[in-house]
CSV table of N, CA, C and O in Angstrom, one decimal:
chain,number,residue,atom,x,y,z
A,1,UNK,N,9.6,-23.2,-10.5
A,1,UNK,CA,9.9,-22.5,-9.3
A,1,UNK,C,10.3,-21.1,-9.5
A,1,UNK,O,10.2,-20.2,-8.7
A,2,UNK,N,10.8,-20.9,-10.7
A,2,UNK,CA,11.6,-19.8,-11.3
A,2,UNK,C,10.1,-18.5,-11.5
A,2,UNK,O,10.0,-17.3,-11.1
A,3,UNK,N,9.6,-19.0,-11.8
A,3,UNK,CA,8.4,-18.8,-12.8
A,3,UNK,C,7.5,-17.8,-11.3
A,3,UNK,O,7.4,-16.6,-11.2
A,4,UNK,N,7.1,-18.9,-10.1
A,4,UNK,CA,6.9,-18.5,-8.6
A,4,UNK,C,7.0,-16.9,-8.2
A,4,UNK,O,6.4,-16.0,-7.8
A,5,UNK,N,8.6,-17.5,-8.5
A,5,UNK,CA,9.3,-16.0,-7.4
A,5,UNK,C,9.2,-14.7,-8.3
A,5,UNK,O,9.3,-13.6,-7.9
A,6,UNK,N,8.8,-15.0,-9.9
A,6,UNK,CA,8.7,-13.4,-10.9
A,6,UNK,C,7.8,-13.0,-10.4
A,6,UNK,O,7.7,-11.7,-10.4
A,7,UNK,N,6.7,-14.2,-9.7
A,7,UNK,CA,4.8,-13.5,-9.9
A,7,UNK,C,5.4,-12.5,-8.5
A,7,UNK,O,5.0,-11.3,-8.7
A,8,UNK,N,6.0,-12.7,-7.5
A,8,UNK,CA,5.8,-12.6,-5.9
A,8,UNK,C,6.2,-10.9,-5.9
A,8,UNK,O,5.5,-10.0,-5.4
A,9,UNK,N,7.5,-10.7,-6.7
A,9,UNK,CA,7.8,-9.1,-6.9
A,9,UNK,C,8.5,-9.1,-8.0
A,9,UNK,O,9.0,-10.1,-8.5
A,10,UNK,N,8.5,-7.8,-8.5
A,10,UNK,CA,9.5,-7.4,-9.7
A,10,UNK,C,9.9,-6.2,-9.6
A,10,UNK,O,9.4,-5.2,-9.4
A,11,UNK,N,11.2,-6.6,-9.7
A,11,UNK,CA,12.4,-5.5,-10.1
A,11,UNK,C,12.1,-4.2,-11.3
A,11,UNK,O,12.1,-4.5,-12.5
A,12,UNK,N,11.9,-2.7,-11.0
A,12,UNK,CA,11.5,-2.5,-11.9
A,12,UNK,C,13.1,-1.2,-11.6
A,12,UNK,O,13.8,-1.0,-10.6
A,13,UNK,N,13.2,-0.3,-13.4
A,13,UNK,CA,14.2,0.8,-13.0
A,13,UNK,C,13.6,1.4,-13.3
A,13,UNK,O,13.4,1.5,-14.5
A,14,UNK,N,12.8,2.6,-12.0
A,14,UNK,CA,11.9,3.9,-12.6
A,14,UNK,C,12.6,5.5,-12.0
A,14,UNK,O,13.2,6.0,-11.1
A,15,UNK,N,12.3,5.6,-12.7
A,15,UNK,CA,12.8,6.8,-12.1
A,15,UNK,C,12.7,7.8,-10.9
A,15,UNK,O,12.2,7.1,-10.1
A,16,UNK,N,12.9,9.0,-10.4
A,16,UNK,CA,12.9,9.2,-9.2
A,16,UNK,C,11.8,9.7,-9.3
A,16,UNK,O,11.3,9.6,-8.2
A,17,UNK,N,10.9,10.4,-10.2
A,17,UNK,CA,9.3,10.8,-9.7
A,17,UNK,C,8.3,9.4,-9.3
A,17,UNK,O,7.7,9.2,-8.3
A,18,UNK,N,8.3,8.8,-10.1
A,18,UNK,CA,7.5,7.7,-10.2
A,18,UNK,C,7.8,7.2,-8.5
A,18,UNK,O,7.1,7.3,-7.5
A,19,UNK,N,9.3,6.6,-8.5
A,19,UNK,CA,9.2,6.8,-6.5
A,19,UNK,C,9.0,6.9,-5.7
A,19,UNK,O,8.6,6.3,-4.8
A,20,UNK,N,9.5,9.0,-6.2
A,20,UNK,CA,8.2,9.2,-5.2
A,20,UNK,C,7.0,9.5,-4.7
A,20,UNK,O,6.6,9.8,-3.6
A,21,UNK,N,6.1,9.3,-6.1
A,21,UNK,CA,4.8,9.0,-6.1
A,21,UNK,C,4.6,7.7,-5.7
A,21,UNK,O,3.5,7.4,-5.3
A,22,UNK,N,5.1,7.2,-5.7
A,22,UNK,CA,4.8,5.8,-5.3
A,22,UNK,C,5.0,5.6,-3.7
A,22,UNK,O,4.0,5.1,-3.1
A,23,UNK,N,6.0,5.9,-2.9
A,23,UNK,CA,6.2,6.6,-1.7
A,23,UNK,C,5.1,7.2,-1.2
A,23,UNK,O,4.7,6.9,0.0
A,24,UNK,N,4.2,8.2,-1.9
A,24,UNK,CA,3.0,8.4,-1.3
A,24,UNK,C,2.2,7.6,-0.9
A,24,UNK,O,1.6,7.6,0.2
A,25,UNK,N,2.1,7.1,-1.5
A,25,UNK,CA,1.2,6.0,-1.9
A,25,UNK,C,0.9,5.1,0.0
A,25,UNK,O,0.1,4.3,0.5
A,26,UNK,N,1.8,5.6,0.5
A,26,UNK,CA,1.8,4.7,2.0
A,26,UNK,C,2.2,6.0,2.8
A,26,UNK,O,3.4,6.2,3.1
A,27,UNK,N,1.3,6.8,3.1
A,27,UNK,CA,1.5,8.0,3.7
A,27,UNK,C,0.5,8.9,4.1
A,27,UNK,O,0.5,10.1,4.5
A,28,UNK,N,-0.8,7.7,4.0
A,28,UNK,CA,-2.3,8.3,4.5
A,28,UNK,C,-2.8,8.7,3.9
A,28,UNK,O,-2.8,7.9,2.8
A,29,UNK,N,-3.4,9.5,3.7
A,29,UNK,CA,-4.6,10.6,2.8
A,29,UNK,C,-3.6,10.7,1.6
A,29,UNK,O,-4.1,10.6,0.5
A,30,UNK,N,-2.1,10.9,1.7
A,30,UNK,CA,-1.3,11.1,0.2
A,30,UNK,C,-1.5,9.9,-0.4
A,30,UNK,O,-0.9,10.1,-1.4
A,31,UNK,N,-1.7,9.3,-0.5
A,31,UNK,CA,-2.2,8.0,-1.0
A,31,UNK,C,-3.3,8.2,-2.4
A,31,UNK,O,-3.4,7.3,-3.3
A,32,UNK,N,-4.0,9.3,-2.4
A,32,UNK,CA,-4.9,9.8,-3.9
A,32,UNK,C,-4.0,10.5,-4.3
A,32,UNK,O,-4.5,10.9,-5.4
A,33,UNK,N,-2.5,11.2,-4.0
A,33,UNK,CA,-1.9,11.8,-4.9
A,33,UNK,C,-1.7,11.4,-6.0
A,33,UNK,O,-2.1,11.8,-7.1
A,34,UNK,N,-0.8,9.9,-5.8
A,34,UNK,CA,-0.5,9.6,-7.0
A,34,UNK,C,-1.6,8.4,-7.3
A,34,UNK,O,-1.1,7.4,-7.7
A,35,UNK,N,-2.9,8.3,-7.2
A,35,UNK,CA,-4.0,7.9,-7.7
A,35,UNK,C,-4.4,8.6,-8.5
A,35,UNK,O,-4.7,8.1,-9.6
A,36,UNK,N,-4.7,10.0,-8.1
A,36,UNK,CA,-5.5,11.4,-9.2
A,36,UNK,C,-4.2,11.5,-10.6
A,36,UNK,O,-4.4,11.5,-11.8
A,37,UNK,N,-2.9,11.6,-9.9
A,37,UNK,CA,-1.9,12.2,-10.9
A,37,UNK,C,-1.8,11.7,-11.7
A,37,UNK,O,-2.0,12.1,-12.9
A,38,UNK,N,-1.3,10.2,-11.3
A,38,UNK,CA,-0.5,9.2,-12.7
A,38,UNK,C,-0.8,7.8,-12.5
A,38,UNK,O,-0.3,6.9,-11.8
A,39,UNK,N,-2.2,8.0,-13.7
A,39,UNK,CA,-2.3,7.3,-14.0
A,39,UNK,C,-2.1,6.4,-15.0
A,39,UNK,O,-2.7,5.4,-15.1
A,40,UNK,N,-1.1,6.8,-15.7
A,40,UNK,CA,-0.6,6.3,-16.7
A,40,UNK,C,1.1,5.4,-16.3
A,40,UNK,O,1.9,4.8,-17.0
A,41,UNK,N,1.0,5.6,-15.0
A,41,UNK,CA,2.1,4.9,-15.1
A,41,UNK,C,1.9,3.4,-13.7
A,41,UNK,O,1.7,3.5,-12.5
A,42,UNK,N,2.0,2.4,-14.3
A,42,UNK,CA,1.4,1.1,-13.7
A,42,UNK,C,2.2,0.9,-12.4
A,42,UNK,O,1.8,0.3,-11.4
A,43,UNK,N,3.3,1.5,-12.6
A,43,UNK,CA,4.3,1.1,-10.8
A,43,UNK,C,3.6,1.7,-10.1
A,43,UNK,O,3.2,1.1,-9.1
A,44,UNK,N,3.3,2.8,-10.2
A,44,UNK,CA,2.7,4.1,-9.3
A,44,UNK,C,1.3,3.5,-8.9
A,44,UNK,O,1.0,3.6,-7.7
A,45,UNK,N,0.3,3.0,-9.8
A,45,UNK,CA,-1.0,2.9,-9.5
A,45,UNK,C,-1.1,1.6,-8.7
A,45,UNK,O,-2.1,1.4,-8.0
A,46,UNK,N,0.2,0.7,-8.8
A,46,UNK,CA,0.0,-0.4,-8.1
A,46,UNK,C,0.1,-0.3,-6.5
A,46,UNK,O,-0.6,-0.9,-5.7
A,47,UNK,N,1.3,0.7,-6.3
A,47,UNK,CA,1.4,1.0,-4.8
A,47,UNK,C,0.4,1.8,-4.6
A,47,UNK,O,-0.1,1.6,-3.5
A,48,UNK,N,-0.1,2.5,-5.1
A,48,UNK,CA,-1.4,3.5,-4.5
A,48,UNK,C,-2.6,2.7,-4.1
A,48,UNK,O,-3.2,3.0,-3.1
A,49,UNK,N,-3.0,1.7,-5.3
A,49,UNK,CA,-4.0,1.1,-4.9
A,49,UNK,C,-3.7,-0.1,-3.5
A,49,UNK,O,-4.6,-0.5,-2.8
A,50,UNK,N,-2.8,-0.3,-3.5
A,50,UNK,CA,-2.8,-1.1,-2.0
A,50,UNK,C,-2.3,0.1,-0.5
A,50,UNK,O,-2.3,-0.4,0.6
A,51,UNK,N,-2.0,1.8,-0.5
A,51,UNK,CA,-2.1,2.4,-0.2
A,51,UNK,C,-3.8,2.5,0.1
A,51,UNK,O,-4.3,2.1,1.1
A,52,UNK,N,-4.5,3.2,-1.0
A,52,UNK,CA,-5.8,3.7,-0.7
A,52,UNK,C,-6.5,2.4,0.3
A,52,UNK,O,-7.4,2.7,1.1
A,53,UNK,N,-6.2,1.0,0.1
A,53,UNK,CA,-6.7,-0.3,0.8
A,53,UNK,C,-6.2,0.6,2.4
A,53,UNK,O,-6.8,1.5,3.0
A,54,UNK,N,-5.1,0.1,2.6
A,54,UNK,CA,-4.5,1.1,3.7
A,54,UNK,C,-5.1,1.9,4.8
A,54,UNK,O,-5.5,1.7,6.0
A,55,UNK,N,-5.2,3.0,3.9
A,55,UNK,CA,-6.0,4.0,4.5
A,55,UNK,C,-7.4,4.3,4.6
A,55,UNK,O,-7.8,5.3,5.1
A,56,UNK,N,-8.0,3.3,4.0
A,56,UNK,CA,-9.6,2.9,4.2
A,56,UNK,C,-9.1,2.0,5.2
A,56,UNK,O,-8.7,2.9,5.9
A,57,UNK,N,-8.8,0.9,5.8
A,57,UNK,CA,-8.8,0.6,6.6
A,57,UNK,C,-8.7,1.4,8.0
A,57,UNK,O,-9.5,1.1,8.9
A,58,UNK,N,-7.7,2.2,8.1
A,58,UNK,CA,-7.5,3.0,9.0
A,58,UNK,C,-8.4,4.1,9.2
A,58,UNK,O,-8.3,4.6,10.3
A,59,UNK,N,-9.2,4.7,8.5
A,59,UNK,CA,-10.3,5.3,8.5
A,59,UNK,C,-11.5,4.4,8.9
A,59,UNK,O,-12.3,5.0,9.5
A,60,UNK,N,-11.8,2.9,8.7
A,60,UNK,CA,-12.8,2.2,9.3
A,60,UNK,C,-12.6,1.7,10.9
A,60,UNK,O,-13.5,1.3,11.8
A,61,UNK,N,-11.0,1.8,10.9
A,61,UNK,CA,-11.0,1.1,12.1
A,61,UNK,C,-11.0,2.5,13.4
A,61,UNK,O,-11.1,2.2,14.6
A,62,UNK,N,-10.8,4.0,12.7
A,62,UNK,CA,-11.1,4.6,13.5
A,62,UNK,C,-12.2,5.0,14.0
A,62,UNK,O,-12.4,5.6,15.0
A,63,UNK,N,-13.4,4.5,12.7
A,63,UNK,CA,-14.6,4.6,12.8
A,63,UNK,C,-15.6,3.7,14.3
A,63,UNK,O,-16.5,4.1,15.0
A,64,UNK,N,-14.6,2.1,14.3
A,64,UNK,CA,-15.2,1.7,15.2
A,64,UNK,C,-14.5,1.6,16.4
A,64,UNK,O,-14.2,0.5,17.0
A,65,UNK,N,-14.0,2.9,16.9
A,65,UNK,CA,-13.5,3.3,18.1
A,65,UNK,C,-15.1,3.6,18.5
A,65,UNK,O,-15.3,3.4,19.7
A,66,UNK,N,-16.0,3.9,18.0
A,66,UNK,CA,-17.1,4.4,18.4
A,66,UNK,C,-18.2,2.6,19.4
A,66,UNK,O,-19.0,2.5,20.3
A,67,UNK,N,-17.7,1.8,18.5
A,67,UNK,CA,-17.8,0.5,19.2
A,67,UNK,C,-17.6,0.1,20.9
A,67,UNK,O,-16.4,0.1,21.2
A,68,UNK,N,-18.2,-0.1,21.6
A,68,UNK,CA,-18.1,0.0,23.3
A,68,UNK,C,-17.0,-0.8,23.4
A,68,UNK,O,-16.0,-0.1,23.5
A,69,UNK,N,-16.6,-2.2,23.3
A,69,UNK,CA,-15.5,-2.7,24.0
A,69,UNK,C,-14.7,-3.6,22.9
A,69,UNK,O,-13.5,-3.8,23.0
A,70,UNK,N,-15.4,-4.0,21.8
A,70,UNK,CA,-14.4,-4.1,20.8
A,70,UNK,C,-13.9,-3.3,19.7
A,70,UNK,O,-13.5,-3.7,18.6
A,71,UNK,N,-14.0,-2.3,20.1
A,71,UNK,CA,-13.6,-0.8,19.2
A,71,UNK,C,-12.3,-0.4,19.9
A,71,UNK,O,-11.4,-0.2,19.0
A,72,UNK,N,-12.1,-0.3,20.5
A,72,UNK,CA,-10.6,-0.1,20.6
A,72,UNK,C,-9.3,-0.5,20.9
A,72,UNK,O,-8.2,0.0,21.1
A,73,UNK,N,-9.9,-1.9,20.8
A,73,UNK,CA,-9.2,-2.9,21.0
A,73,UNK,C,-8.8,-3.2,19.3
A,73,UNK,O,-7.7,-3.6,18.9
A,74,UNK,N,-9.7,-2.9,18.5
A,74,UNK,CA,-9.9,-3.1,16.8
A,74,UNK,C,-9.0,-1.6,16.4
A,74,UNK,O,-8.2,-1.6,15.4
A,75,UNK,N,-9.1,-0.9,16.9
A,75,UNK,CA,-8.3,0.3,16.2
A,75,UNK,C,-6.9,0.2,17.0
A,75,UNK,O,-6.0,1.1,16.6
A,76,UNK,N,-6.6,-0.3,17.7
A,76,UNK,CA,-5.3,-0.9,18.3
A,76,UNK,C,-4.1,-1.6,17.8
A,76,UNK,O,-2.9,-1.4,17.7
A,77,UNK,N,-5.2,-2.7,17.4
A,77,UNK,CA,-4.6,-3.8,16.3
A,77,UNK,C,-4.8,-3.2,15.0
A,77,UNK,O,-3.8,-3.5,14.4
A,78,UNK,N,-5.4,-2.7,14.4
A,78,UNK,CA,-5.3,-2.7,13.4
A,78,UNK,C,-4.6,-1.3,13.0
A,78,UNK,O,-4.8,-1.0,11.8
A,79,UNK,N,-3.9,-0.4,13.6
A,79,UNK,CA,-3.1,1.0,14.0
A,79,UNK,C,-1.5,0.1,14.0
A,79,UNK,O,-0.5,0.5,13.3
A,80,UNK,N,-1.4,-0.7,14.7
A,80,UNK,CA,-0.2,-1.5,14.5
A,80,UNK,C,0.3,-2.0,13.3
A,80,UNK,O,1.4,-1.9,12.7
A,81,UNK,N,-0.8,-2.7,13.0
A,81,UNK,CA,-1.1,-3.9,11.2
A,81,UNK,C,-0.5,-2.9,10.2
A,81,UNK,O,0.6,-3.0,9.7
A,82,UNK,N,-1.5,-1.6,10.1
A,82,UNK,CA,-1.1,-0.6,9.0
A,82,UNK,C,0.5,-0.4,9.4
A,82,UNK,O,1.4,-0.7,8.7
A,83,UNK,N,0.5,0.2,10.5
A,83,UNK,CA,1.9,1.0,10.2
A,83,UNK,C,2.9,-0.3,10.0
A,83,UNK,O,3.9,0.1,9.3
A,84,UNK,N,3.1,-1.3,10.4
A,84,UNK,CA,4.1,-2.2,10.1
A,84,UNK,C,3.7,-2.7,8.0
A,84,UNK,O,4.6,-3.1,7.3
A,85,UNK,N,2.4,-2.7,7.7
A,85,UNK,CA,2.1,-3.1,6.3
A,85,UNK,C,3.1,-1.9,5.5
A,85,UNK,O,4.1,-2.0,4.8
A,86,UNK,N,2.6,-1.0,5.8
A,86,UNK,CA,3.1,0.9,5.0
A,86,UNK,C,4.7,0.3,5.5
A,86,UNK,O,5.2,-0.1,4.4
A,87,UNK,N,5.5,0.2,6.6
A,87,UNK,CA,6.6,0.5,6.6
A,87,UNK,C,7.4,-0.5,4.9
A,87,UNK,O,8.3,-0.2,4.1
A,88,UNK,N,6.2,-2.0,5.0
A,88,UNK,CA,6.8,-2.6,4.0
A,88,UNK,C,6.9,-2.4,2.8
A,88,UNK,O,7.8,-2.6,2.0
A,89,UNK,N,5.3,-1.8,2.9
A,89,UNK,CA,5.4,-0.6,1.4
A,89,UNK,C,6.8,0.3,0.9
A,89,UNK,O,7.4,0.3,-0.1
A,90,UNK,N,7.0,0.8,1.6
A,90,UNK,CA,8.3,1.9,2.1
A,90,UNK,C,9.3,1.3,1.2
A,90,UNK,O,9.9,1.4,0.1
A,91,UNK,N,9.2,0.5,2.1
A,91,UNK,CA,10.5,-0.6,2.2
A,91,UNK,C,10.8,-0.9,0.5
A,91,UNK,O,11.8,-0.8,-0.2
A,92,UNK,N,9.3,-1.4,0.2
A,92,UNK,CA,9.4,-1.9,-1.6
A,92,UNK,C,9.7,-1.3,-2.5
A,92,UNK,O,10.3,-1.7,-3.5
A,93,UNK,N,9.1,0.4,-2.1
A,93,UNK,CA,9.4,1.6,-2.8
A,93,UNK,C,10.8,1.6,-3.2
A,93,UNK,O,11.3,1.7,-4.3
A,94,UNK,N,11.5,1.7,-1.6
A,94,UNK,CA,12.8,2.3,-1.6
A,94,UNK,C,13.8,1.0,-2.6
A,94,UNK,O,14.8,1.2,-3.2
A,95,UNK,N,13.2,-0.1,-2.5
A,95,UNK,CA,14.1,-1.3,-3.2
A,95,UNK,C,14.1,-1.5,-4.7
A,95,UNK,O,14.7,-2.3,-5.5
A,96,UNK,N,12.7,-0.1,-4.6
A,96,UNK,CA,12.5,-0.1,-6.8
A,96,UNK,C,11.1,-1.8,-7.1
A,96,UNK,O,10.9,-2.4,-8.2
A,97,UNK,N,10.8,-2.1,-6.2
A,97,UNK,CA,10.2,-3.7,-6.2
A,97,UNK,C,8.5,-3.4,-6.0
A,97,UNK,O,8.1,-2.4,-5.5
A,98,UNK,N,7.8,-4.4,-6.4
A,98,UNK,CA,6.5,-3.8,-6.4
A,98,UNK,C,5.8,-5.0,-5.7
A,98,UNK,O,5.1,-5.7,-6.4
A,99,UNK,N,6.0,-5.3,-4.5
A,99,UNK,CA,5.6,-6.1,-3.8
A,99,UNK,C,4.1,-6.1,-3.4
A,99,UNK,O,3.5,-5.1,-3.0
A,100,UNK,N,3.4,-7.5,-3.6
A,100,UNK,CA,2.2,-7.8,-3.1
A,100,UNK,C,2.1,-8.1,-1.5
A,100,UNK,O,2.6,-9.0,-0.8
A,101,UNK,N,1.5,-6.9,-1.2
A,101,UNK,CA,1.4,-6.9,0.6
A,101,UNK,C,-0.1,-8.3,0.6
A,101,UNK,O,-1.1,-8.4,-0.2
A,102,UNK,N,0.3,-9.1,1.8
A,102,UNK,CA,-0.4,-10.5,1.6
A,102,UNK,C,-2.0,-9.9,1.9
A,102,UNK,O,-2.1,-8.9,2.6
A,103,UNK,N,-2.7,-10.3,1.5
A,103,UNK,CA,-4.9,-9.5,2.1
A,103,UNK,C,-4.7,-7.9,1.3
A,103,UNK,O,-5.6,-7.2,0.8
A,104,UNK,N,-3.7,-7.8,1.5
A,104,UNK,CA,-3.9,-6.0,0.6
A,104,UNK,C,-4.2,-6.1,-0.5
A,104,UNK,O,-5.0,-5.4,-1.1
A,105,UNK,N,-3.4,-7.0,-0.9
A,105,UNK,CA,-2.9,-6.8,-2.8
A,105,UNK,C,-4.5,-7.2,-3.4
A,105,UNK,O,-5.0,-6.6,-4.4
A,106,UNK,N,-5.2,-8.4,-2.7
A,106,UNK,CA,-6.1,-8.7,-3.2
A,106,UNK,C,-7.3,-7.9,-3.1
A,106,UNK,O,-8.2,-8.4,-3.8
A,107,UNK,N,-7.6,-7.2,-2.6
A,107,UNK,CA,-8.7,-6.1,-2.7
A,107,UNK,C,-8.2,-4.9,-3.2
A,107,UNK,O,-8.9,-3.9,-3.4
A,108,UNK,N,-7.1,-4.9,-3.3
A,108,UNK,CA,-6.2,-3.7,-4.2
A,108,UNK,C,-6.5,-3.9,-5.8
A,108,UNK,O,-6.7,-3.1,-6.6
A,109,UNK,N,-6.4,-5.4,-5.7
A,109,UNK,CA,-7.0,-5.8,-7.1
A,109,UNK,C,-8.1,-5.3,-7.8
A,109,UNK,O,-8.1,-4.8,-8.9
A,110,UNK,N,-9.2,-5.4,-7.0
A,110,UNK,CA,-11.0,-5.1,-7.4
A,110,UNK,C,-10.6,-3.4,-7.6
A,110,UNK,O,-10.9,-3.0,-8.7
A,111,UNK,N,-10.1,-2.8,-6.9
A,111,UNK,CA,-10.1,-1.5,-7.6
A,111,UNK,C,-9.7,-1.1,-8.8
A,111,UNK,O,-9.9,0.1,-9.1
């Protein structure tokens, strides 16, 4: 059970750039900052890549506002989804924790 709760988040002590690159990371388009920047550091690329998931979504779903009657019903819901997912991001940042957001993480993966 022990074993469980390591995979779910981890505790990491990074320092204050790495944070706040990682902070970008859930903040729209800043979301390739620390994609292009730092790459070399794995806390950072983790939150970014479930950031860039993010904000491809939010760019598709503004796309099918263009949709007659389920397009904005779709950019609705899914305008809510993000900003409550990002706040959790936030949230993980600010706790130093590198949490798997649940459907994010795994297409966060493939990249």
């Amino acid at each position: 059970m022990k074993q469980a709760n390591q995979n779910r988040f981890v505790t990491t002590k990074r320092g204050m750039r790495s944070r706040t690159m990682a902070l970008f990371s859930y903040l729209g388009i800043l979301c390739l900052v620390p994609m292009l920047f730092n790459r070399d550091d794995a806390y950072v690329q983790f939150h970014a890549r479930q950031g860039v998931v993010l904000w491809t979504w939010g760019v598709l779903s503004i796309l099918a506002l263009h949709v007659p009657i389920a397009g904005p019903f779709f950019f609705s819901f899914s305008a809510m989804v993000i900003a409550l997912l990002s706040l959790v991001g936030i949230c993980s940042v600010l706790l130093a924790r590198a949490w798997r957001i649940p459907g994010v993480s795994i297409v966060a993966g493939l990249l």
